[in-house]
Short mmCIF file of N, CA, C and O in Angstrom, two decimals:
data_model
loop_
_atom_site.label_atom_id
_atom_site.label_comp_id
_atom_site.label_asym_id
_atom_site.label_seq_id
_atom_site.Cartn_x
_atom_site.Cartn_y
_atom_site.Cartn_z
N LEU A 1 91.99 67.15 115.77
CA LEU A 1 90.61 67.60 114.61
C LEU A 1 91.31 69.02 114.34
O LEU A 1 90.91 69.91 114.17
N ASP A 2 92.43 69.40 114.57
CA ASP A 2 93.56 70.08 114.07
C ASP A 2 93.91 70.17 112.24
O ASP A 2 94.14 71.24 111.91
N ASP A 3 93.49 68.62 111.31
CA ASP A 3 94.12 69.14 110.59
C ASP A 3 92.35 68.34 109.44
O ASP A 3 92.15 67.71 108.73
N VAL A 4 91.50 69.03 109.63
CA VAL A 4 89.74 68.48 109.15
C VAL A 4 89.73 69.44 107.30
O VAL A 4 90.70 70.80 107.30
N GLN A 5 89.41 68.84 106.80
CA GLN A 5 89.22 69.42 105.12
C GLN A 5 88.38 70.55 105.18
O GLN A 5 87.65 70.44 106.62
N GLU A 6 87.82 70.96 104.40
CA GLU A 6 86.64 72.24 104.04
C GLU A 6 85.36 71.26 105.17
O GLU A 6 84.54 71.67 105.57
N VAL A 7 85.23 70.40 104.64
CA VAL A 7 83.69 69.83 105.17
C VAL A 7 84.17 68.01 105.16
O VAL A 7 84.41 67.83 103.77
N GLU A 8 83.62 67.12 106.08
CA GLU A 8 84.06 66.25 107.20
C GLU A 8 82.44 65.08 107.37
O GLU A 8 83.10 66.34 108.03
N GLU A 9 83.10 63.87 106.73
CA GLU A 9 82.07 63.15 107.70
C GLU A 9 82.54 62.87 109.45
O GLU A 9 84.28 62.65 109.12
N PRO A 10 82.33 63.28 110.52
CA PRO A 10 82.74 62.74 112.16
C PRO A 10 83.57 61.35 111.75
O PRO A 10 84.74 61.40 112.27
N HIS A 11 83.30 60.57 110.59
CA HIS A 11 84.19 58.90 110.66
C HIS A 11 85.15 58.66 110.25
O HIS A 11 86.22 58.41 110.51
N ALA A 12 85.84 59.82 109.73
CA ALA A 12 86.66 60.63 108.27
C ALA A 12 87.55 60.96 109.23
O ALA A 12 89.13 60.71 108.70
N VAL A 13 87.02 61.92 110.12
CA VAL A 13 88.04 62.61 111.27
C VAL A 13 88.83 61.35 111.84
O VAL A 13 89.60 61.69 112.25
N ALA A 14 88.03 60.61 112.40
CA ALA A 14 88.17 60.23 113.59
C ALA A 14 88.82 58.86 113.09
O ALA A 14 89.67 58.78 114.15
N ALA A 15 88.49 58.33 111.49
CA ALA A 15 89.51 57.04 111.23
C ALA A 15 90.82 57.23 111.17
O ALA A 15 91.40 56.83 111.04
N ARG A 16 91.10 59.05 110.37
CA ARG A 16 92.16 59.65 111.08
C ARG A 16 93.19 59.49 112.66
O ARG A 16 94.21 60.01 113.00
N GLY A 17 92.29 59.49 112.84
CA GLY A 17 92.91 59.55 115.02
C GLY A 17 93.77 60.73 114.95
O GLY A 17 93.66 60.99 116.11
N ALA A 18 92.59 61.87 114.58
CA ALA A 18 92.45 63.19 114.71
C ALA A 18 91.21 63.76 115.62
O ALA A 18 91.68 64.85 115.71
N VAL A 19 91.32 62.81 116.32
CA VAL A 19 89.78 63.14 117.53
C VAL A 19 90.59 62.90 118.63
O VAL A 19 90.01 61.43 118.36
N GLY A 20 90.15 63.15 119.79
CA GLY A 20 90.02 62.61 120.79
C GLY A 20 88.89 62.96 121.92
O GLY A 20 88.26 63.90 121.27
N ARG A 21 88.69 62.48 122.91
CA ARG A 21 87.50 62.58 123.29
C ARG A 21 87.48 63.94 123.91
O ARG A 21 86.73 64.68 124.00
N GLU A 22 88.20 64.35 124.16
CA GLU A 22 87.70 65.82 125.07
C GLU A 22 88.27 66.94 124.18
O GLU A 22 87.32 67.64 124.12
N ARG A 23 88.99 66.13 123.07
CA ARG A 23 88.41 67.34 122.00
C ARG A 23 86.79 67.27 121.38
O ARG A 23 86.47 68.80 120.85
N ALA A 24 86.36 66.38 121.27
CA ALA A 24 85.22 66.14 120.65
C ALA A 24 83.97 66.83 121.27
O ALA A 24 82.86 67.99 121.28
N GLU A 25 84.29 67.30 122.59
CA GLU A 25 83.28 66.78 123.77
C GLU A 25 83.87 68.71 123.86
O GLU A 25 82.47 69.60 124.08
N ALA A 26 84.50 69.53 123.54
CA ALA A 26 85.08 70.71 123.67
C ALA A 26 84.08 71.41 122.43
O ALA A 26 83.32 72.37 122.42
N LEU A 27 83.88 70.62 121.24
CA LEU A 27 83.51 71.38 119.96
C LEU A 27 82.30 70.96 120.11
O LEU A 27 80.85 71.59 119.82
N PHE A 28 81.37 69.87 120.55
CA PHE A 28 79.91 70.04 120.86
C PHE A 28 79.52 71.15 121.90
O PHE A 28 78.24 71.75 121.35
N LEU A 29 80.58 70.76 123.00
CA LEU A 29 80.13 72.39 123.73
C LEU A 29 80.30 74.35 123.11
O LEU A 29 79.30 74.26 123.26
N GLU A 30 80.79 74.19 121.93
CA GLU A 30 81.28 75.47 121.08
C GLU A 30 79.58 75.20 120.31
O GLU A 30 79.25 76.40 120.51
N THR A 31 79.09 73.89 119.94
CA THR A 31 78.05 73.84 119.14
C THR A 31 76.39 74.59 119.73
O THR A 31 75.52 74.76 119.97
N VAL A 32 76.86 73.27 121.12
CA VAL A 32 75.95 73.93 121.68
C VAL A 32 75.10 75.51 122.59
O VAL A 32 74.14 76.23 122.46
N PHE A 33 76.92 76.46 123.28
CA PHE A 33 76.80 77.45 122.84
C PHE A 33 76.10 78.75 121.82
O PHE A 33 75.66 79.39 122.45
N PHE A 34 76.74 77.95 120.65
CA PHE A 34 76.20 78.46 120.28
C PHE A 34 74.63 78.44 119.33
O PHE A 34 73.88 79.89 119.65
N ALA A 35 74.35 77.54 119.84
CA ALA A 35 72.40 77.22 119.67
C ALA A 35 71.78 77.99 121.18
O ALA A 35 70.59 78.42 120.92
N ARG A 36 72.39 78.15 121.98
CA ARG A 36 71.62 79.10 123.43
C ARG A 36 71.25 80.63 122.83
O ARG A 36 70.51 80.64 123.61
N HIS A 37 72.24 80.47 121.68
CA HIS A 37 72.58 82.04 121.88
C HIS A 37 71.93 82.15 120.73
O HIS A 37 71.59 83.03 119.60
N ARG A 38 70.77 81.41 120.03
CA ARG A 38 70.00 81.93 119.10
C ARG A 38 70.70 81.31 117.61
O ARG A 38 70.07 81.82 116.42
N PHE A 39 72.15 80.41 117.48
CA PHE A 39 72.07 80.65 115.71
C PHE A 39 71.76 78.90 115.70
O PHE A 39 71.79 78.73 115.78
N VAL A 40 71.36 79.26 114.94
CA VAL A 40 70.68 78.34 113.60
C VAL A 40 72.22 77.02 113.72
O VAL A 40 72.00 76.43 113.99
N GLN A 41 73.14 77.74 113.42
CA GLN A 41 74.70 76.75 113.60
C GLN A 41 75.59 77.52 113.82
O GLN A 41 75.63 78.99 113.27
N PRO A 42 76.57 77.30 114.15
CA PRO A 42 77.78 78.10 114.65
C PRO A 42 78.23 78.64 113.45
O PRO A 42 78.83 77.99 112.11
N PRO A 43 78.79 80.29 113.50
CA PRO A 43 79.05 80.77 113.08
C PRO A 43 80.22 81.16 112.23
O PRO A 43 81.08 81.37 110.72
N CYS A 44 81.42 80.25 113.31
CA CYS A 44 82.87 80.45 113.35
C CYS A 44 82.85 79.47 114.84
O CYS A 44 82.13 78.83 115.11
N CYS A 45 84.25 79.45 114.90
CA CYS A 45 84.79 78.76 116.23
C CYS A 45 84.82 79.78 116.89
O CYS A 45 84.51 81.26 116.52
N LEU A 46 84.80 79.65 118.38
CA LEU A 46 84.86 80.89 119.41
C LEU A 46 85.76 81.57 119.28
O LEU A 46 85.96 83.39 120.09
N ARG A 47 86.88 81.20 118.99
CA ARG A 47 87.93 82.42 119.04
C ARG A 47 87.79 83.59 118.28
O ARG A 47 88.03 84.18 117.88
N CYS A 48 87.17 82.99 116.92
CA CYS A 48 87.73 83.76 115.64
C CYS A 48 85.89 84.74 116.45
O CYS A 48 85.90 86.00 115.71
N ALA A 49 84.83 84.19 116.88
CA ALA A 49 83.99 84.45 117.32
C ALA A 49 83.75 85.80 118.40
O ALA A 49 83.50 87.16 118.03
N LEU A 50 84.70 85.43 119.32
CA LEU A 50 85.82 86.63 120.37
C LEU A 50 85.99 87.52 119.13
O LEU A 50 85.92 89.17 119.17
N ALA A 51 86.93 87.03 118.26
CA ALA A 51 88.02 88.46 117.37
C ALA A 51 86.61 88.95 116.94
O ALA A 51 87.26 90.50 116.41
N LEU A 52 85.75 89.17 115.68
CA LEU A 52 84.59 89.48 114.72
C LEU A 52 84.57 90.38 116.47
O LEU A 52 83.50 91.47 115.74
N SER A 53 83.76 90.02 117.42
CA SER A 53 83.02 91.07 118.21
C SER A 53 84.22 91.69 118.69
O SER A 53 83.40 92.91 118.95
N THR A 54 85.24 91.80 118.62
CA THR A 54 86.50 93.01 119.21
C THR A 54 85.97 94.17 117.89
O THR A 54 87.49 95.22 117.62
N GLY A 55 85.83 93.51 116.72
CA GLY A 55 86.11 95.09 115.56
C GLY A 55 86.74 94.26 113.58
O GLY A 55 86.22 95.40 113.19
N ALA A 56 87.24 92.79 113.99
CA ALA A 56 87.73 92.79 113.07
C ALA A 56 86.73 92.16 112.17
O ALA A 56 86.14 91.69 112.52
N GLY A 57 86.84 92.67 111.36
CA GLY A 57 84.69 92.00 109.88
C GLY A 57 85.94 91.33 108.91
O GLY A 57 87.00 90.80 108.45
N GLY A 58 84.60 90.90 107.67
CA GLY A 58 84.75 90.38 107.43
C GLY A 58 85.65 88.32 107.88
O GLY A 58 85.45 88.04 108.46
N ILE A 59 85.80 87.57 106.41
CA ILE A 59 85.71 86.02 107.29
C ILE A 59 87.19 86.30 107.00
O ILE A 59 88.50 86.33 106.42
N THR A 60 87.27 85.40 108.61
CA THR A 60 88.57 85.02 108.50
C THR A 60 89.16 83.78 108.07
O THR A 60 88.13 83.03 108.01
N ARG A 61 90.46 83.45 108.37
CA ARG A 61 90.82 82.45 107.31
C ARG A 61 91.73 81.73 108.46
O ARG A 61 92.43 81.75 109.42
N CYS A 62 90.39 80.64 109.30
CA CYS A 62 90.98 79.83 110.00
C CYS A 62 90.55 78.80 110.07
O CYS A 62 89.54 77.87 109.47
N ALA A 63 91.30 77.31 109.81
CA ALA A 63 91.13 76.11 109.78
C ALA A 63 90.58 75.53 111.55
O ALA A 63 91.02 74.05 111.13
N ARG A 64 90.26 75.87 112.27
CA ARG A 64 89.79 75.40 113.26
C ARG A 64 88.46 75.06 113.15
O ARG A 64 87.52 75.25 112.62
N PRO A 65 88.11 73.83 114.08
CA PRO A 65 86.89 72.63 113.57
C PRO A 65 85.51 73.26 114.08
O PRO A 65 85.67 73.75 115.23
N VAL A 66 84.95 73.56 113.41
CA VAL A 66 83.59 73.84 114.12
C VAL A 66 81.80 71.92 113.62
O VAL A 66 82.53 72.11 112.32
N LEU A 67 81.21 72.36 114.35
CA LEU A 67 79.86 71.32 114.22
C LEU A 67 79.34 71.79 113.04
O LEU A 67 78.62 72.75 114.49
N TRP A 68 78.90 71.16 112.40
CA TRP A 68 77.82 71.44 112.05
C TRP A 68 76.50 70.82 111.45
O TRP A 68 77.08 69.94 111.34
N ARG A 69 75.23 70.63 112.23
CA ARG A 69 74.22 70.24 111.63
C ARG A 69 73.73 69.78 110.03
O ARG A 69 73.13 71.40 109.28
N LYS A 70 73.31 68.96 109.59
CA LYS A 70 73.19 68.80 107.60
C LYS A 70 71.34 69.13 108.15
O LYS A 70 71.59 70.20 106.90
N ASP A 71 71.69 69.01 108.58
CA ASP A 71 69.81 69.60 108.73
C ASP A 71 69.90 70.39 110.52
O ASP A 71 69.19 69.01 111.35
N ALA A 72 69.30 71.70 110.18
CA ALA A 72 69.27 72.36 111.37
C ALA A 72 67.68 72.46 112.08
O ALA A 72 67.48 73.01 113.04
N ASN A 73 66.61 71.81 111.77
CA ASN A 73 65.59 71.58 111.77
C ASN A 73 65.85 70.76 113.46
O ASN A 73 64.43 70.39 113.59
N VAL A 74 66.47 70.12 113.43
CA VAL A 74 66.76 68.61 114.55
C VAL A 74 67.34 69.13 115.17
O VAL A 74 69.00 69.40 114.49
N PRO A 75 66.81 68.99 116.13
CA PRO A 75 67.49 69.87 118.01
C PRO A 75 68.52 68.95 117.89
O PRO A 75 68.64 68.19 118.07
N LEU A 76 69.26 69.58 118.74
CA LEU A 76 70.36 69.51 119.43
C LEU A 76 70.43 68.60 121.03
O LEU A 76 70.71 67.24 121.05
N GLY A 77 68.90 68.39 121.38
CA GLY A 77 68.06 68.22 122.39
C GLY A 77 67.31 68.27 123.15
O GLY A 77 66.23 69.38 121.47
N PRO A 78 67.09 68.46 123.57
CA PRO A 78 65.57 68.44 124.09
C PRO A 78 64.83 69.73 124.40
O PRO A 78 66.50 71.30 124.89
N LEU A 79 64.18 70.77 124.04
CA LEU A 79 64.03 72.59 125.24
C LEU A 79 64.67 72.79 125.87
O LEU A 79 64.84 73.91 126.30
N ARG A 80 64.43 71.94 126.87
CA ARG A 80 64.90 71.38 128.25
C ARG A 80 66.53 71.26 128.59
O ARG A 80 66.77 70.03 128.57
N GLY A 81 67.36 71.88 129.20
CA GLY A 81 67.99 71.43 129.49
C GLY A 81 69.62 71.59 128.84
O GLY A 81 69.52 71.66 127.81
N ILE A 82 70.03 69.70 128.90
CA ILE A 82 71.72 70.32 127.47
C ILE A 82 70.92 69.59 126.92
O ILE A 82 70.41 68.36 126.87
N GLY A 83 71.74 69.94 126.01
CA GLY A 83 71.62 69.25 124.16
C GLY A 83 72.01 67.69 124.74
O GLY A 83 72.80 66.94 125.83
N LYS A 84 71.85 66.99 123.29
CA LYS A 84 72.33 65.40 123.52
C LYS A 84 72.64 65.39 122.29
O LYS A 84 72.40 64.75 121.15
N PRO A 85 74.42 64.37 122.44
CA PRO A 85 75.05 63.62 121.89
C PRO A 85 74.49 63.01 119.88
O PRO A 85 74.36 62.65 119.84
N GLY A 86 73.87 61.94 121.05
CA GLY A 86 73.33 60.83 120.13
C GLY A 86 72.11 61.80 119.09
O GLY A 86 72.09 61.34 117.99
N ARG A 87 71.74 62.50 119.67
CA ARG A 87 70.24 63.49 117.84
C ARG A 87 71.80 64.05 117.15
O ARG A 87 71.29 64.32 116.33
N LEU A 88 72.87 63.92 117.41
CA LEU A 88 74.03 64.49 115.77
C LEU A 88 74.37 63.19 115.18
O LEU A 88 74.65 63.51 114.39
N ASN A 89 74.05 61.92 116.04
CA ASN A 89 73.97 60.42 115.14
C ASN A 89 74.09 60.99 113.61
O ASN A 89 72.27 60.93 113.71
N GLY A 90 74.34 60.90 112.29
CA GLY A 90 74.25 61.23 110.87
C GLY A 90 73.64 62.29 110.39
O GLY A 90 73.26 62.22 109.59
N ASN A 91 74.11 62.67 111.64
CA ASN A 91 73.10 64.82 111.21
C ASN A 91 74.36 66.06 111.28
O ASN A 91 73.78 67.06 111.46
N VAL A 92 75.96 65.09 111.69
CA VAL A 92 76.33 65.91 111.84
C VAL A 92 77.73 66.11 110.48
O VAL A 92 77.90 64.91 110.38
N VAL A 93 78.09 67.69 110.52
CA VAL A 93 80.20 67.28 109.84
C VAL A 93 80.33 67.82 110.28
O VAL A 93 80.48 68.60 111.50
N VAL A 94 81.82 67.88 109.80
CA VAL A 94 83.06 68.75 110.71
C VAL A 94 83.65 69.64 109.64
O VAL A 94 83.70 68.97 108.48
N ILE A 95 83.20 70.50 109.81
CA ILE A 95 83.72 71.28 108.64
C ILE A 95 85.02 73.06 109.61
O ILE A 95 85.01 73.13 110.53
N THR A 96 85.70 73.49 108.96
CA THR A 96 86.66 74.46 109.27
C THR A 96 85.68 75.48 109.79
O THR A 96 84.64 76.14 109.40
N CYS A 97 86.20 76.41 110.61
CA CYS A 97 85.97 77.76 110.90
C CYS A 97 85.02 78.63 109.31
O CYS A 97 84.34 79.55 109.19
N GLU A 98 86.80 78.80 108.74
CA GLU A 98 86.16 79.70 107.52
C GLU A 98 85.54 79.11 106.45
O GLU A 98 84.91 79.85 106.00
N ALA A 99 85.11 77.37 106.74
CA ALA A 99 83.68 77.12 105.70
C ALA A 99 82.58 77.38 106.59
O ALA A 99 81.44 78.07 104.93
N ALA A 100 83.24 77.26 107.37
CA ALA A 100 81.32 77.66 108.05
C ALA A 100 81.00 79.23 107.85
O ALA A 100 79.83 79.52 106.80
N GLN A 101 81.78 79.98 107.52
CA GLN A 101 82.19 81.72 107.08
C GLN A 101 81.21 81.86 105.87
O GLN A 101 80.48 82.93 105.70
N ARG A 102 81.44 81.33 105.22
CA ARG A 102 81.98 80.75 103.93
C ARG A 102 80.41 80.84 103.27
O ARG A 102 79.52 81.32 102.86
N LEU A 103 79.73 79.49 104.10
CA LEU A 103 78.50 78.92 104.03
C LEU A 103 77.58 79.58 104.40
O LEU A 103 76.64 80.17 103.24
N LEU A 104 78.01 80.04 105.35
CA LEU A 104 76.74 81.44 105.48
C LEU A 104 76.31 82.76 105.09
O LEU A 104 75.56 83.83 104.53
N ALA A 105 77.70 83.23 104.36
CA ALA A 105 77.73 84.10 103.18
C ALA A 105 77.56 84.11 102.15
O ALA A 105 77.84 84.29 101.40
N GLY A 106 76.68 82.48 101.89
CA GLY A 106 76.25 82.67 100.63
C GLY A 106 76.81 81.37 99.60
O GLY A 106 76.57 81.28 98.56
N GLU A 107 77.92 81.13 99.84
CA GLU A 107 79.23 80.63 99.32
C GLU A 107 79.08 79.59 99.20
O GLU A 107 78.86 78.92 100.21
N LYS A 108 79.60 78.75 98.14
CA LYS A 108 79.26 77.23 97.80
C LYS A 108 81.21 76.87 98.53
O LYS A 108 82.38 77.93 98.33
N VAL A 109 80.69 75.92 99.73
CA VAL A 109 82.65 75.19 99.89
C VAL A 109 82.30 73.91 99.08
O VAL A 109 82.01 73.17 99.40
N VAL A 110 83.70 73.27 98.21
CA VAL A 110 84.08 73.16 97.63
C VAL A 110 85.27 72.07 98.53
O VAL A 110 86.21 72.53 99.53
N ALA A 111 84.76 71.01 98.55
CA ALA A 111 85.44 69.99 99.79
C ALA A 111 86.47 68.17 99.26
O ALA A 111 85.53 67.56 98.36
N GLY A 112 87.72 67.69 99.39
CA GLY A 112 87.69 67.01 98.38
C GLY A 112 88.59 65.86 99.78
O GLY A 112 89.58 65.93 100.54
N GLN A 113 87.88 64.25 99.53
CA GLN A 113 88.23 63.67 100.52
C GLN A 113 88.42 62.06 99.43
O GLN A 113 87.65 61.84 99.03
N ARG A 114 89.97 61.52 100.07
CA ARG A 114 89.55 60.48 98.89
C ARG A 114 89.91 60.68 97.67
O ARG A 114 89.26 59.51 97.53
N GLY A 115 90.10 61.29 97.52
CA GLY A 115 90.05 61.76 95.63
C GLY A 115 88.30 62.59 95.14
O GLY A 115 88.51 62.02 93.42
N CYS A 116 87.56 61.83 96.29
CA CYS A 116 85.71 62.45 95.74
C CYS A 116 86.25 64.50 96.17
O CYS A 116 86.32 64.14 97.33
N THR A 117 85.76 64.89 95.02
CA THR A 117 85.11 66.33 95.18
C THR A 117 83.74 66.67 94.99
O THR A 117 83.16 66.11 94.81
N SER A 118 83.03 67.01 96.00
CA SER A 118 82.24 67.41 96.98
C SER A 118 81.50 69.20 97.00
O SER A 118 82.62 69.50 97.67
N ALA A 119 81.15 69.91 96.45
CA ALA A 119 80.17 70.92 96.77
C ALA A 119 79.14 71.24 97.25
O ALA A 119 78.58 70.45 97.65
N TRP A 120 79.19 72.14 98.38
CA TRP A 120 78.53 71.84 99.70
C TRP A 120 77.96 73.52 99.41
O TRP A 120 78.74 74.52 99.25
N ARG A 121 76.22 73.93 99.99
CA ARG A 121 76.01 75.04 99.90
C ARG A 121 74.60 74.88 101.44
O ARG A 121 74.18 73.43 101.79
N TRP A 122 74.94 76.44 102.46
CA TRP A 122 73.98 76.25 102.78
C TRP A 122 72.62 77.23 102.91
O TRP A 122 72.03 77.93 101.99
N ASP A 123 71.80 76.03 102.92
CA ASP A 123 70.12 76.60 101.90
C ASP A 123 69.00 76.80 103.43
O ASP A 123 68.92 76.02 104.01
N ALA A 124 69.41 78.50 103.48
CA ALA A 124 69.06 78.72 105.16
C ALA A 124 67.42 78.83 104.74
O ALA A 124 66.72 79.33 105.98
N ALA A 125 66.35 78.89 104.03
CA ALA A 125 65.38 78.49 103.66
C ALA A 125 64.66 77.45 104.72
O ALA A 125 63.62 77.50 105.49
N LYS A 126 65.38 76.29 104.19
CA LYS A 126 65.54 74.77 104.64
C LYS A 126 65.93 74.34 106.49
O LYS A 126 65.79 73.44 106.09
N ARG A 127 66.66 75.59 106.07
CA ARG A 127 67.75 74.42 107.60
C ARG A 127 68.57 73.28 107.32
O ARG A 127 68.94 72.94 108.20
N ARG A 128 69.12 74.02 105.92
CA ARG A 128 69.94 71.85 105.15
C ARG A 128 70.73 72.29 105.13
O ARG A 128 71.24 73.30 103.81
N LEU A 129 72.47 71.70 105.35
CA LEU A 129 73.56 71.74 104.18
C LEU A 129 73.17 70.91 103.26
O LEU A 129 72.86 69.64 103.55
N ALA A 130 73.38 71.30 101.96
CA ALA A 130 73.28 70.69 100.89
C ALA A 130 74.30 70.21 100.30
O ALA A 130 75.15 71.14 99.93
N LYS A 131 74.02 69.02 99.49
CA LYS A 131 75.24 69.04 98.37
C LYS A 131 74.79 69.23 97.15
O LYS A 131 73.93 68.82 96.72
N CYS A 132 75.29 70.32 96.22
CA CYS A 132 75.54 70.91 94.81
C CYS A 132 76.00 69.88 93.33
O CYS A 132 76.30 68.53 93.87
#
């Protein structure tokens, strides 16, 4: 998963063989960690969260993958207990840590896949990731 484009569907990442079971599980756990701390979406990867918490400011240039829900109104799982990955089917994209930070800062993120370019933005009011 270390060669993720700015914004990608999980099946595109998996098709390249860039995701293993352990890494996919770790990404899900990171997502749940941020959700448990009342973040609507993960603001960055855990490594950058640590760096930012110790005083580093601004958007970091980090290409580590982060899972984002297309529609953050859909919960990860039940209100009690551990989230269920099945709820993510069709509602998740893999983005870079830097893209997550830029989206939350109100910027558009342009992603190109297989000759197709699309722009994404975060609609905080609707809690949805939208193509522009």
